[in-house]
PDB file of C-alpha atoms and ligand atoms in Angstrom:
ATOM      1  CA  MET A  38     -26.910   2.668   4.374  1.00  0.00           C
ATOM      2  CA  LYS A  39     -23.264   3.731   5.045  1.00  0.00           C
ATOM      3  CA  LYS A  40     -22.951   5.004   1.449  1.00  0.00           C
ATOM      4  CA  ALA A  41     -26.132   7.071   1.829  1.00  0.00           C
ATOM      5  CA  VAL A  42     -24.302   9.213   4.433  1.00  0.00           C
ATOM      6  CA  TRP A  43     -22.372  10.846   1.588  1.00  0.00           C
ATOM      7  CA  LEU A  44     -25.642  11.984   0.002  1.00  0.00           C
ATOM      8  CA  CYS A  45     -26.528  14.040   3.084  1.00  0.00           C
ATOM      9  CA  PRO A  46     -24.310  17.108   2.491  1.00  0.00           C
ATOM     10  CA  PRO A  47     -25.470  17.772  -1.124  1.00  0.00           C
ATOM     11  CA  LEU A  48     -29.096  17.124  -0.152  1.00  0.00           C
ATOM     12  CA  MET A  49     -28.820  19.439   2.860  1.00  0.00           C
ATOM     13  CA  ALA A  50     -27.151  22.118   0.715  1.00  0.00           C
ATOM     14  CA  ALA A  51     -29.902  21.830  -1.937  1.00  0.00           C
ATOM     15  CA  LEU A  52     -32.609  22.005   0.723  1.00  0.00           C
ATOM     16  CA  ALA A  53     -31.004  25.026   2.421  1.00  0.00           C
ATOM     17  CA  ALA A  54     -30.592  26.796  -0.956  1.00  0.00           C
ATOM     18  CA  TRP A  55     -34.253  26.172  -1.775  1.00  0.00           C
ATOM     19  CA  ILE A  56     -35.371  27.564   1.631  1.00  0.00           C
ATOM     20  CA  PHE A  57     -33.225  30.696   1.144  1.00  0.00           C
ATOM     21  CA  THR A  58     -34.739  31.282  -2.324  1.00  0.00           C
ATOM     22  CA  LEU A  59     -38.215  31.013  -0.747  1.00  0.00           C
ATOM     23  CA  LEU A  60     -37.079  33.597   1.797  1.00  0.00           C
ATOM     24  CA  GLY A  61     -36.418  35.976  -1.117  1.00  0.00           C
ATOM     25  CA  PHE A  62     -32.669  35.620  -1.749  1.00  0.00           C
ATOM     26  CA  THR A  63     -31.480  35.420  -5.376  1.00  0.00           C
ATOM     27  CA  PRO A  64     -30.627  31.824  -6.413  1.00  0.00           C
ATOM     28  CA  TRP A  65     -26.832  32.478  -6.460  1.00  0.00           C
ATOM     29  CA  THR A  66     -26.866  34.094  -3.016  1.00  0.00           C
ATOM     30  CA  ALA A  67     -29.024  31.240  -1.705  1.00  0.00           C
ATOM     31  CA  VAL A  68     -26.542  28.638  -3.036  1.00  0.00           C
ATOM     32  CA  LEU A  69     -23.600  30.571  -1.556  1.00  0.00           C
ATOM     33  CA  ILE A  70     -25.194  30.806   1.902  1.00  0.00           C
ATOM     34  CA  ALA A  71     -26.164  27.128   1.746  1.00  0.00           C
ATOM     35  CA  LEU A  72     -22.591  26.120   0.906  1.00  0.00           C
ATOM     36  CA  LEU A  73     -21.184  28.319   3.681  1.00  0.00           C
ATOM     37  CA  LEU A  74     -23.499  26.583   6.128  1.00  0.00           C
ATOM     38  CA  VAL A  75     -22.887  23.021   4.922  1.00  0.00           C
ATOM     39  CA  CYS A  76     -19.105  23.102   4.178  1.00  0.00           C
ATOM     40  CA  PRO A  77     -17.878  23.512   7.781  1.00  0.00           C
ATOM     41  CA  GLY A  78     -20.080  20.539   8.685  1.00  0.00           C
ATOM     42  CA  ILE A  79     -18.445  18.407   5.987  1.00  0.00           C
ATOM     43  CA  ILE A  80     -14.944  19.491   7.059  1.00  0.00           C
ATOM     44  CA  PHE A  81     -15.735  18.771  10.725  1.00  0.00           C
ATOM     45  CA  TYR A  82     -17.166  15.339   9.830  1.00  0.00           C
ATOM     46  CA  GLY A  83     -14.055  14.540   7.750  1.00  0.00           C
ATOM     47  CA  ILE A  84     -11.673  15.591  10.540  1.00  0.00           C
ATOM     48  CA  VAL A  85     -13.527  13.486  13.116  1.00  0.00           C
ATOM     49  CA  ARG A  86     -13.449  10.435  10.803  1.00  0.00           C
ATOM     50  CA  VAL A  87      -9.753  10.820   9.999  1.00  0.00           C
ATOM     51  CA  PHE A  88      -8.796  11.233  13.671  1.00  0.00           C
ATOM     52  CA  ARG A  89     -10.863   8.245  14.716  1.00  0.00           C
ATOM     53  CA  HIS A  90      -9.446   6.043  11.959  1.00  0.00           C
ATOM     54  CA  PRO A  91      -6.127   7.561  10.876  1.00  0.00           C
ATOM     55  CA  ARG A  92      -5.251   7.322   7.167  1.00  0.00           C
ATOM     56  CA  GLY A  93      -8.372   5.497   6.219  1.00  0.00           C
ATOM     57  CA  PHE A  94     -12.003   5.060   6.921  1.00  0.00           C
ATOM     58  CA  SER A  95     -12.066   1.403   7.788  1.00  0.00           C
ATOM     59  CA  PRO A  96     -12.352   0.673  11.521  1.00  0.00           C
ATOM     60  CA  GLU A  97     -11.081  -2.901  10.945  1.00  0.00           C
ATOM     61  CA  THR A  98      -7.747  -1.682   9.556  1.00  0.00           C
ATOM     62  CA  ILE A  99      -4.871  -2.711  11.841  1.00  0.00           C
ATOM     63  CA  HIS A 100      -3.129   0.163  13.575  1.00  0.00           C
ATOM     64  CA  THR A 101       0.355   0.842  12.211  1.00  0.00           C
ATOM     65  CA  ARG A 102       2.646   3.850  11.961  1.00  0.00           C
ATOM     66  CA  GLY A 103       2.892   2.894   8.288  1.00  0.00           C
ATOM     67  CA  MET A 104       0.453   4.095   5.665  1.00  0.00           C
ATOM     68  CA  PRO A 105      -2.338   1.600   4.942  1.00  0.00           C
ATOM     69  CA  LEU A 106      -4.050   2.300   1.639  1.00  0.00           C
ATOM     70  CA  ASP A 107      -7.713   1.870   2.524  1.00  0.00           C
ATOM     71  CA  LEU A 108      -8.759   4.985   0.657  1.00  0.00           C
ATOM     72  CA  LEU A 109      -7.252   3.841  -2.663  1.00  0.00           C
ATOM     73  CA  ALA A 110      -8.401   0.227  -2.378  1.00  0.00           C
ATOM     74  CA  PRO A 111     -11.585   0.494  -4.480  1.00  0.00           C
ATOM     75  CA  ILE A 112      -9.736   1.960  -7.486  1.00  0.00           C
ATOM     76  CA  TYR A 113      -6.300   0.369  -6.919  1.00  0.00           C
ATOM     77  CA  ASP A 114      -6.518  -2.360  -9.581  1.00  0.00           C
ATOM     78  CA  ARG A 115      -7.541   0.149 -12.260  1.00  0.00           C
ATOM     79  CA  TYR A 116      -4.958   2.718 -11.172  1.00  0.00           C
ATOM     80  CA  CYS A 117      -1.845   0.457 -11.124  1.00  0.00           C
ATOM     81  CA  PRO A 118      -1.714  -0.334 -14.874  1.00  0.00           C
ATOM     82  CA  ILE A 119      -2.205   3.383 -15.645  1.00  0.00           C
ATOM     83  CA  ILE A 120       0.998   4.246 -13.738  1.00  0.00           C
ATOM     84  CA  GLY A 121       2.969   1.391 -15.334  1.00  0.00           C
ATOM     85  CA  LEU A 122       2.451  -1.269 -12.658  1.00  0.00           C
ATOM     86  CA  GLY A 123       0.438  -3.669 -14.781  1.00  0.00           C
ATOM     87  CA  ARG A 124       0.921  -7.331 -15.653  1.00  0.00           C
ATOM     88  CA  ALA A 125       4.409  -6.875 -17.154  1.00  0.00           C
ATOM     89  CA  PHE A 126       5.605  -5.374 -13.858  1.00  0.00           C
ATOM     90  CA  ARG A 127       4.175  -8.296 -11.873  1.00  0.00           C
ATOM     91  CA  LEU A 128       5.788 -10.840 -14.185  1.00  0.00           C
ATOM     92  CA  GLU A 129       9.145  -9.067 -13.899  1.00  0.00           C
ATOM     93  CA  THR A 130       8.860  -9.240 -10.083  1.00  0.00           C
ATOM     94  CA  LEU A 131       8.164 -12.958 -10.278  1.00  0.00           C
ATOM     95  CA  ARG A 132      11.011 -13.485 -12.752  1.00  0.00           C
ATOM     96  CA  HIS A 133      13.389 -12.122 -10.100  1.00  0.00           C
ATOM     97  CA  ALA A 134      11.745 -14.288  -7.434  1.00  0.00           C
ATOM     98  CA  GLY A 135      12.127 -17.474  -9.529  1.00  0.00           C
ATOM     99  CA  LEU A 136       9.445 -19.318  -7.557  1.00  0.00           C
ATOM    100  CA  ARG A 137       9.406 -23.110  -7.674  1.00  0.00           C
ATOM    101  CA  ALA A 138       6.621 -25.638  -7.196  1.00  0.00           C
ATOM    102  CA  GLY A 139       5.974 -26.458  -3.553  1.00  0.00           C
ATOM    103  CA  GLU A 140       7.572 -23.320  -2.083  1.00  0.00           C
ATOM    104  CA  TYR A 141       6.129 -21.312   0.805  1.00  0.00           C
ATOM    105  CA  ILE A 142       5.797 -17.607  -0.024  1.00  0.00           C
ATOM    106  CA  LEU A 143       4.854 -14.515   1.978  1.00  0.00           C
ATOM    107  CA  ASP A 144       3.761 -11.285   0.241  1.00  0.00           C
ATOM    108  CA  ILE A 145       4.128  -8.379   2.700  1.00  0.00           C
ATOM    109  CA  GLY A 146       1.773  -5.456   2.032  1.00  0.00           C
ATOM    110  CA  CYS A 147      -0.043  -7.465  -0.622  1.00  0.00           C
ATOM    111  CA  GLY A 148      -2.684  -4.804  -1.360  1.00  0.00           C
ATOM    112  CA  THR A 149      -5.391  -6.262  -3.604  1.00  0.00           C
ATOM    113  CA  GLY A 150      -3.258  -9.400  -4.025  1.00  0.00           C
ATOM    114  CA  VAL A 151      -2.514  -9.327  -7.769  1.00  0.00           C
ATOM    115  CA  LEU A 152       1.106 -10.455  -7.270  1.00  0.00           C
ATOM    116  CA  THR A 153       0.118 -12.887  -4.503  1.00  0.00           C
ATOM    117  CA  ARG A 154      -2.323 -14.705  -6.773  1.00  0.00           C
ATOM    118  CA  LEU A 155       0.223 -14.963  -9.591  1.00  0.00           C
ATOM    119  CA  ALA A 156       2.740 -16.343  -7.079  1.00  0.00           C
ATOM    120  CA  ALA A 157       0.193 -18.951  -5.944  1.00  0.00           C
ATOM    121  CA  HIS A 158      -0.097 -20.064  -9.543  1.00  0.00           C
ATOM    122  CA  ASP A 159       3.707 -20.434  -9.794  1.00  0.00           C
ATOM    123  CA  VAL A 160       4.126 -22.584  -6.666  1.00  0.00           C
ATOM    124  CA  GLY A 161       1.223 -24.866  -7.556  1.00  0.00           C
ATOM    125  CA  PRO A 162      -0.966 -26.950  -5.243  1.00  0.00           C
ATOM    126  CA  ALA A 163       1.965 -28.222  -3.150  1.00  0.00           C
ATOM    127  CA  GLY A 164       3.066 -24.672  -2.336  1.00  0.00           C
ATOM    128  CA  ARG A 165       1.497 -22.079  -0.096  1.00  0.00           C
ATOM    129  CA  VAL A 166       1.223 -18.331  -0.617  1.00  0.00           C
ATOM    130  CA  THR A 167       0.083 -15.884   2.051  1.00  0.00           C
ATOM    131  CA  GLY A 168      -0.533 -12.169   1.569  1.00  0.00           C
ATOM    132  CA  ILE A 169      -0.747  -9.799   4.525  1.00  0.00           C
ATOM    133  CA  ASP A 170      -1.835  -6.167   4.656  1.00  0.00           C
ATOM    134  CA  PRO A 171      -3.134  -3.922   7.453  1.00  0.00           C
ATOM    135  CA  ALA A 172      -5.720  -2.247   5.197  1.00  0.00           C
ATOM    136  CA  ALA A 173      -9.027  -4.029   5.711  1.00  0.00           C
ATOM    137  CA  LYS A 174     -10.376  -2.859   2.366  1.00  0.00           C
ATOM    138  CA  MET A 175      -7.309  -4.160   0.501  1.00  0.00           C
ATOM    139  CA  ILE A 176      -7.595  -7.565   2.198  1.00  0.00           C
ATOM    140  CA  GLY A 177     -11.353  -7.615   1.479  1.00  0.00           C
ATOM    141  CA  ILE A 178     -10.787  -7.017  -2.249  1.00  0.00           C
ATOM    142  CA  ALA A 179      -7.880  -9.502  -2.367  1.00  0.00           C
ATOM    143  CA  LYS A 180     -10.080 -12.218  -0.832  1.00  0.00           C
ATOM    144  CA  LYS A 181     -12.989 -11.449  -3.157  1.00  0.00           C
ATOM    145  CA  ASN A 182     -10.795 -11.523  -6.284  1.00  0.00           C
ATOM    146  CA  GLY A 183      -9.019 -14.660  -5.069  1.00  0.00           C
ATOM    147  CA  LEU A 184     -12.356 -16.412  -4.638  1.00  0.00           C
ATOM    148  CA  ALA A 185     -13.543 -15.277  -8.083  1.00  0.00           C
ATOM    149  CA  GLU A 186     -10.339 -16.588  -9.711  1.00  0.00           C
ATOM    150  CA  GLY A 187     -10.313 -19.821  -7.700  1.00  0.00           C
ATOM    151  CA  SER A 188      -6.857 -18.885  -6.356  1.00  0.00           C
ATOM    152  CA  ARG A 189      -5.188 -20.870  -3.562  1.00  0.00           C
ATOM    153  CA  ALA A 190      -3.543 -17.700  -2.189  1.00  0.00           C
ATOM    154  CA  GLU A 191      -4.645 -16.822   1.327  1.00  0.00           C
ATOM    155  CA  PHE A 192      -5.017 -13.278   2.624  1.00  0.00           C
ATOM    156  CA  ILE A 193      -4.837 -12.242   6.234  1.00  0.00           C
ATOM    157  CA  PRO A 194      -4.691  -8.874   7.995  1.00  0.00           C
ATOM    158  CA  GLY A 195      -1.219  -8.125   9.327  1.00  0.00           C
ATOM    159  CA  VAL A 196       1.618  -5.619   9.546  1.00  0.00           C
ATOM    160  CA  ALA A 197       5.149  -5.785   8.162  1.00  0.00           C
ATOM    161  CA  GLU A 198       6.737  -4.664  11.436  1.00  0.00           C
ATOM    162  CA  HIS A 199       5.372  -7.649  13.350  1.00  0.00           C
ATOM    163  CA  LEU A 200       4.914 -10.775  11.246  1.00  0.00           C
ATOM    164  CA  ASP A 201       2.657 -13.266  12.938  1.00  0.00           C
ATOM    165  CA  PHE A 202       4.570 -16.332  11.671  1.00  0.00           C
ATOM    166  CA  GLU A 203       7.110 -18.669  13.215  1.00  0.00           C
ATOM    167  CA  ASP A 204      10.843 -18.431  12.381  1.00  0.00           C
ATOM    168  CA  ASN A 205      12.204 -20.127   9.229  1.00  0.00           C
ATOM    169  CA  ARG A 206       8.807 -20.690   7.610  1.00  0.00           C
ATOM    170  CA  PHE A 207       9.091 -19.209   4.096  1.00  0.00           C
ATOM    171  CA  ASP A 208      11.296 -19.944   1.078  1.00  0.00           C
ATOM    172  CA  CYS A 209      10.720 -16.496  -0.369  1.00  0.00           C
ATOM    173  CA  VAL A 210       9.322 -13.200   0.939  1.00  0.00           C
ATOM    174  CA  LEU A 211       7.935 -10.713  -1.590  1.00  0.00           C
ATOM    175  CA  SER A 212       7.461  -7.011  -0.977  1.00  0.00           C
ATOM    176  CA  SER A 213       6.136  -4.924  -3.837  1.00  0.00           C
ATOM    177  CA  ALA A 214       5.776  -1.143  -3.543  1.00  0.00           C
ATOM    178  CA  MET A 215       5.285  -1.439   0.225  1.00  0.00           C
ATOM    179  CA  LEU A 216       8.557  -0.269   1.832  1.00  0.00           C
ATOM    180  CA  HIS A 217       7.898   3.420   1.101  1.00  0.00           C
ATOM    181  CA  HIS A 218       4.702   3.104   3.163  1.00  0.00           C
ATOM    182  CA  LEU A 219       6.803   2.726   6.329  1.00  0.00           C
ATOM    183  CA  PRO A 220       8.706   5.282   8.440  1.00  0.00           C
ATOM    184  CA  PRO A 221      12.497   4.649   8.693  1.00  0.00           C
ATOM    185  CA  ASP A 222      12.492   2.624  11.925  1.00  0.00           C
ATOM    186  CA  LEU A 223       9.667   0.367  10.709  1.00  0.00           C
ATOM    187  CA  LYS A 224      11.535  -0.299   7.456  1.00  0.00           C
ATOM    188  CA  ILE A 225      14.353  -1.903   9.471  1.00  0.00           C
ATOM    189  CA  LYS A 226      11.830  -3.720  11.683  1.00  0.00           C
ATOM    190  CA  CYS A 227      10.051  -5.038   8.574  1.00  0.00           C
ATOM    191  CA  LEU A 228      13.307  -6.237   6.971  1.00  0.00           C
ATOM    192  CA  SER A 229      14.390  -7.932  10.237  1.00  0.00           C
ATOM    193  CA  GLU A 230      11.021  -9.653  10.448  1.00  0.00           C
ATOM    194  CA  ALA A 231      11.292 -10.801   6.828  1.00  0.00           C
ATOM    195  CA  LEU A 232      14.719 -12.244   7.669  1.00  0.00           C
ATOM    196  CA  ARG A 233      13.359 -14.015  10.748  1.00  0.00           C
ATOM    197  CA  VAL A 234      10.529 -15.788   8.912  1.00  0.00           C
ATOM    198  CA  LEU A 235      12.747 -16.833   5.973  1.00  0.00           C
ATOM    199  CA  LYS A 236      14.286 -20.307   5.962  1.00  0.00           C
ATOM    200  CA  PRO A 237      18.108 -20.357   6.008  1.00  0.00           C
ATOM    201  CA  GLY A 238      19.170 -19.536   2.435  1.00  0.00           C
ATOM    202  CA  GLY A 239      15.722 -18.077   1.712  1.00  0.00           C
ATOM    203  CA  ARG A 240      15.335 -14.937  -0.389  1.00  0.00           C
ATOM    204  CA  LEU A 241      13.633 -11.583  -0.111  1.00  0.00           C
ATOM    205  CA  VAL A 242      12.550 -10.026  -3.401  1.00  0.00           C
ATOM    206  CA  LEU A 243      11.666  -6.400  -2.923  1.00  0.00           C
ATOM    207  CA  VAL A 244      10.683  -3.769  -5.446  1.00  0.00           C
ATOM    208  CA  ASP A 245      10.286  -0.181  -4.346  1.00  0.00           C
ATOM    209  CA  VAL A 246      11.100   3.481  -4.777  1.00  0.00           C
ATOM    210  CA  ASP A 247      14.868   3.706  -5.289  1.00  0.00           C
ATOM    211  CA  ARG A 248      17.488   6.278  -6.264  1.00  0.00           C
ATOM    212  CA  PRO A 249      16.119   7.937  -9.466  1.00  0.00           C
ATOM    213  CA  SER A 250      18.080   6.760 -12.501  1.00  0.00           C
ATOM    214  CA  ASN A 251      18.259  10.068 -14.378  1.00  0.00           C
ATOM    215  CA  THR A 252      18.107  13.852 -14.014  1.00  0.00           C
ATOM    216  CA  ALA A 253      14.548  14.076 -15.361  1.00  0.00           C
ATOM    217  CA  TRP A 254      13.282  11.922 -12.479  1.00  0.00           C
ATOM    218  CA  TRP A 255      15.320  13.964  -9.962  1.00  0.00           C
ATOM    219  CA  ILE A 256      13.638  17.153 -11.237  1.00  0.00           C
ATOM    220  CA  VAL A 257      10.214  15.616 -10.667  1.00  0.00           C
ATOM    221  CA  LEU A 258      10.932  13.722  -7.468  1.00  0.00           C
ATOM    222  CA  TRP A 259      13.258  15.885  -5.372  1.00  0.00           C
ATOM    223  CA  PRO A 260      10.399  16.626  -2.893  1.00  0.00           C
ATOM    224  CA  LEU A 261      10.633  12.962  -1.833  1.00  0.00           C
ATOM    225  CA  LEU A 262      13.956  13.875  -0.197  1.00  0.00           C
ATOM    226  CA  PHE A 263      11.973  15.838   2.403  1.00  0.00           C
ATOM    227  CA  TRP A 264       9.605  13.032   3.428  1.00  0.00           C
ATOM    228  CA  SER A 265      11.048  10.599   5.962  1.00  0.00           C
ATOM    229  CA  PHE A 266       9.155   7.652   4.399  1.00  0.00           C
ATOM    230  CA  THR A 267      11.013   8.050   1.075  1.00  0.00           C
ATOM    231  CA  GLU A 268      14.185   9.996   1.924  1.00  0.00           C
ATOM    232  CA  GLY A 269      16.462   6.994   2.574  1.00  0.00           C
ATOM    233  CA  GLN A 270      15.192   5.158  -0.485  1.00  0.00           C
ATOM    234  CA  VAL A 271      15.679   8.005  -3.000  1.00  0.00           C
ATOM    235  CA  LYS A 272      19.134   8.524  -1.497  1.00  0.00           C
ATOM    236  CA  GLY A 273      19.901   4.922  -2.506  1.00  0.00           C
ATOM    237  CA  ARG A 274      20.026   3.287   0.944  1.00  0.00           C
ATOM    238  CA  ILE A 275      17.996   0.125   0.392  1.00  0.00           C
ATOM    239  CA  LYS A 276      21.081  -2.106   0.348  1.00  0.00           C
ATOM    240  CA  GLU A 277      22.364  -0.535   3.594  1.00  0.00           C
ATOM    241  CA  MET A 278      18.958  -1.140   5.210  1.00  0.00           C
ATOM    242  CA  MET A 279      18.925  -4.794   4.150  1.00  0.00           C
ATOM    243  CA  ILE A 280      22.443  -5.439   5.406  1.00  0.00           C
ATOM    244  CA  ASN A 281      21.694  -3.584   8.673  1.00  0.00           C
ATOM    245  CA  ALA A 282      18.651  -5.812   9.123  1.00  0.00           C
ATOM    246  CA  GLY A 283      20.952  -8.860   8.978  1.00  0.00           C
ATOM    247  CA  PHE A 284      20.739 -10.178   5.400  1.00  0.00           C
ATOM    248  CA  SER A 285      23.967 -11.852   4.318  1.00  0.00           C
ATOM    249  CA  SER A 286      23.842 -10.315   0.829  1.00  0.00           C
ATOM    250  CA  ALA A 287      21.685  -7.768  -0.995  1.00  0.00           C
ATOM    251  CA  GLU A 288      21.886  -6.773  -4.662  1.00  0.00           C
ATOM    252  CA  ARG A 289      19.937  -4.530  -7.003  1.00  0.00           C
ATOM    253  CA  VAL A 290      18.915  -6.897  -9.783  1.00  0.00           C
ATOM    254  CA  GLY A 291      16.924  -4.541 -12.000  1.00  0.00           C
ATOM    255  CA  GLY A 292      14.890  -1.385 -12.331  1.00  0.00           C
ATOM    256  CA  TRP A 293      11.452  -0.306 -13.479  1.00  0.00           C
ATOM    257  CA  GLY A 294      10.543   3.008 -15.074  1.00  0.00           C
ATOM    258  CA  GLY A 295      13.633   4.821 -13.789  1.00  0.00           C
ATOM    259  CA  LEU A 296      12.294   5.115 -10.243  1.00  0.00           C
ATOM    260  CA  LEU A 297      11.661   1.618  -8.881  1.00  0.00           C
ATOM    261  CA  GLY A 298      14.455  -0.826  -8.093  1.00  0.00           C
ATOM    262  CA  PHE A 299      14.260  -4.617  -7.825  1.00  0.00           C
ATOM    263  CA  TRP A 300      16.300  -5.958  -4.903  1.00  0.00           C
ATOM    264  CA  LYS A 301      17.178  -9.504  -3.965  1.00  0.00           C
ATOM    265  CA  ALA A 302      18.576 -10.347  -0.540  1.00  0.00           C
ATOM    266  CA  PHE A 303      19.502 -13.715   0.968  1.00  0.00           C
ATOM    267  CA  LYS A 304      19.311 -14.956   4.550  1.00  0.00           C
TER     268      LYS A 304
HETATM  269  C1  SAM B 463       1.381   0.720  -2.987  1.00  0.00           C
HETATM  270  S1  SAM B 463       0.546  -0.578  -2.130  1.00  0.00           S
HETATM  271  C2  SAM B 463       1.295  -2.020  -2.872  1.00  0.00           C
HETATM  272  C3  SAM B 463       0.351  -3.181  -2.874  1.00  0.00           C
HETATM  273  C4  SAM B 463       0.875  -4.433  -3.587  1.00  0.00           C
HETATM  274  N1  SAM B 463       2.017  -4.996  -2.929  1.00  0.00           N
HETATM  275  C5  SAM B 463       1.184  -4.145  -5.028  1.00  0.00           C
HETATM  276  O1  SAM B 463       2.313  -4.370  -5.463  1.00  0.00           O
HETATM  277  O2  SAM B 463       0.263  -3.708  -5.738  1.00  0.00           O
HETATM  278  C6  SAM B 463       1.299  -0.554  -0.524  1.00  0.00           C
HETATM  279  C7  SAM B 463       0.597  -1.461   0.448  1.00  0.00           C
HETATM  280  O3  SAM B 463       1.314  -1.471   1.675  1.00  0.00           O
HETATM  281  C8  SAM B 463       0.356  -1.571   2.706  1.00  0.00           C
HETATM  282  N2  SAM B 463       0.931  -1.175   4.003  1.00  0.00           N
HETATM  283  C9  SAM B 463       0.948   0.031   4.590  1.00  0.00           C
HETATM  284  N3  SAM B 463       1.488  -0.041   5.817  1.00  0.00           N
HETATM  285  C10 SAM B 463       1.845  -1.336   5.991  1.00  0.00           C
HETATM  286  C11 SAM B 463       2.424  -2.059   7.064  1.00  0.00           C
HETATM  287  N4  SAM B 463       2.773  -1.464   8.216  1.00  0.00           N
HETATM  288  N5  SAM B 463       2.614  -3.389   6.921  1.00  0.00           N
HETATM  289  C12 SAM B 463       2.281  -4.012   5.769  1.00  0.00           C
HETATM  290  N6  SAM B 463       1.713  -3.372   4.721  1.00  0.00           N
HETATM  291  C13 SAM B 463       1.492  -2.057   4.832  1.00  0.00           C
HETATM  292  C14 SAM B 463      -0.773  -0.667   2.233  1.00  0.00           C
HETATM  293  O4  SAM B 463      -1.989  -0.913   2.889  1.00  0.00           O
HETATM  294  C15 SAM B 463      -0.818  -1.009   0.760  1.00  0.00           C
HETATM  295  O5  SAM B 463      -1.728  -2.036   0.487  1.00  0.00           O
END
């Protein structure tokens, strides 16, 4: 029923165009008038939806000043491999994490849970892997895919800036392509929260937008310098953020595609 709502504007436009042709207008004029009548309605409807549920259309999505990806959720798993974030990227992330059987893992901003499910495989039945994300549609897809694959990973709605877990719970916290979805103050909050829920000696493995590695990327990506969500990262400040959040050490351990950096920080 919800999906049928999107059929209304084209049907109304077609109906209006047909009525105007009956009234004697030429077909092109009738279509033009119909579009002029229907388009403001569509724009108004869109604005109301976006203001009621900022950055997404799912009312269940948890409120955050970050950027939940509800809108991309249905195509996310097809889109990632196209932009170079396929299986090889996930395996490289896990290589840096070096997960061991029996470990407790948290994946912050897990999206559709591809990495989370691979991590659950690595830690085996004695381990425990939890993925959190504010976007209801992402969590919905992650749960559905997890069920289909028989994965032990669990997925719960949650936000990076306030982790609903007790102190010292996890051996490793993963964060893949999530940090650039947060404004500067929430990045620090998220890193402090990751530190809090890590066991002493635990590790954070984070991969995200980083200082571009060559001039070609700078030419393409300089606009990111003017967006507060990415500015600090493209200026190469991830290490500073991690140390400011309280991590005892933070190192860049690799890169991906000239734009993403792999970071490993210890509590
Ligand atoms: C680019 S996706 C990455 C998803 C997944 N980690 C991956 O590697 O495919 C970024 C994710 O961060 C989530 N996100 C946005 N704001 C967040 C917040 N405040 N806390 C946690 N996750 C957030 C989005 O909903 C989205 O699923």
